[in-house]
């Protein structure tokens, strides 16, 4: 039998501590966390959740911009975790006094000053390693490592203010902060041997505890953190992900502008027939379809889950891990999930679209590269 944990958190409205937002996630009172013997953690409805209802508003534990040309981009985000609002190029951006990288900006001097203790943790690392990593390993690996550094930076701020953080009211059975990061799924067993070996090299070269990055954690723990981040991070896009049935004509979710780790939102499992759509409240754009809400900046980069149809009591609440307009048939969807997320989808839609046995060509054994 699944273990059920009821979650009834409300927005706390508390001020940030040293640049670290202390707002707790808001979760619909009919949404619970349960544990499935096969899937692990999941969201499930205990009562009717009507179409269009907001299920979850979660705050990022770490977030980075993902843009090709930061100097000329309109999609950079304020680096202060208490803000994370878009900072277009026509705004008087505040840059790092040490000129670490152009991707780091603030929307105001107030945000920059409030974020100084947290940014000091990452600044020297960015200034020393961003260029070599980008040149030798490319943007993806740099972004992955930067997310890890920002996770560690938030952890350090929590440690500095532990007594203050402990005073924040929370649900006694619900994990927040670094405890929530520790509970994320993902380990070295999730990924191929070659992938884990490659990440181990990166950890030893760029992420070991040192005066440049004084986090105090072991190499094994940082490697595990990468495995968790890669299994749980979200790409952020200007339009919703998981709209199904697809509108006609289909409208994709747009170009990625950021990546983030949301400890509570990461509980959600995937379905190619999702009943929840997701969107980041940190991008002001045009509506993708008539039912989509338009959100303004200054919403803290929050992730919002919305019921895309009526969700009945007992149903699992699932999102789509990818843009459903890009992978349409069952073969392409399963291949994408197998390569990117290391599982074969057995959702209702995929099972219903499986070819009959007489049409299957057994020309390769599945999952031989795991």
mmCIF file with all atom_site columns, C-alpha atoms in Angstrom, residues 1-6 32-37 40-42 44 173:
data_model
loop_
_atom_site.group_PDB
_atom_site.id
_atom_site.type_symbol
_atom_site.label_atom_id
_atom_site.label_alt_id
_atom_site.label_comp_id
_atom_site.label_asym_id
_atom_site.label_entity_id
_atom_site.label_seq_id
_atom_site.pdbx_PDB_ins_code
_atom_site.Cartn_x
_atom_site.Cartn_y
_atom_site.Cartn_z
_atom_site.occupancy
_atom_site.B_iso_or_equiv
_atom_site.pdbx_formal_charge
_atom_site.auth_seq_id
_atom_site.auth_comp_id
_atom_site.auth_asym_id
_atom_site.auth_atom_id
_atom_site.pdbx_PDB_model_num
ATOM 1  C CA . UNK A 1 1   ? 0.000  0.000  0.000  1.00 0.00 ? 1   UNK A CA 1
ATOM 2  C CA . UNK A 1 2   ? 1.278  3.465  -0.874 1.00 0.00 ? 2   UNK A CA 1
ATOM 3  C CA . UNK A 1 3   ? 2.286  5.763  1.934  1.00 0.00 ? 3   UNK A CA 1
ATOM 4  C CA . UNK A 1 4   ? 0.389  9.059  1.757  1.00 0.00 ? 4   UNK A CA 1
ATOM 5  C CA . UNK A 1 5   ? 1.596  12.402 3.091  1.00 0.00 ? 5   UNK A CA 1
ATOM 6  C CA . UNK A 1 6   ? -0.938 15.249 3.070  1.00 0.00 ? 6   UNK A CA 1
ATOM 7  C CA . UNK A 1 32  ? -0.932 14.627 -1.655 1.00 0.00 ? 32  UNK A CA 1
ATOM 8  C CA . UNK A 1 33  ? 2.435  12.959 -1.975 1.00 0.00 ? 33  UNK A CA 1
ATOM 9  C CA . UNK A 1 34  ? 2.372  9.173  -2.080 1.00 0.00 ? 34  UNK A CA 1
ATOM 10 C CA . UNK A 1 35  ? 4.967  6.480  -2.678 1.00 0.00 ? 35  UNK A CA 1
ATOM 11 C CA . UNK A 1 36  ? 4.409  3.897  -5.385 1.00 0.00 ? 36  UNK A CA 1
ATOM 12 C CA . UNK A 1 37  ? 6.399  0.609  -5.193 1.00 0.00 ? 37  UNK A CA 1
ATOM 13 C CA . UNK A 1 40  ? 8.543  5.974  -6.142 1.00 0.00 ? 40  UNK A CA 1
ATOM 14 C CA . UNK A 1 41  ? 7.294  9.414  -5.109 1.00 0.00 ? 41  UNK A CA 1
ATOM 15 C CA . UNK A 1 42  ? 4.269  10.824 -6.910 1.00 0.00 ? 42  UNK A CA 1
ATOM 16 C CA . UNK A 1 44  ? -2.067 12.122 -6.250 1.00 0.00 ? 44  UNK A CA 1
ATOM 17 C CA . UNK A 1 173 ? 6.239  15.791 7.594  1.00 0.00 ? 173 UNK A CA 1
#
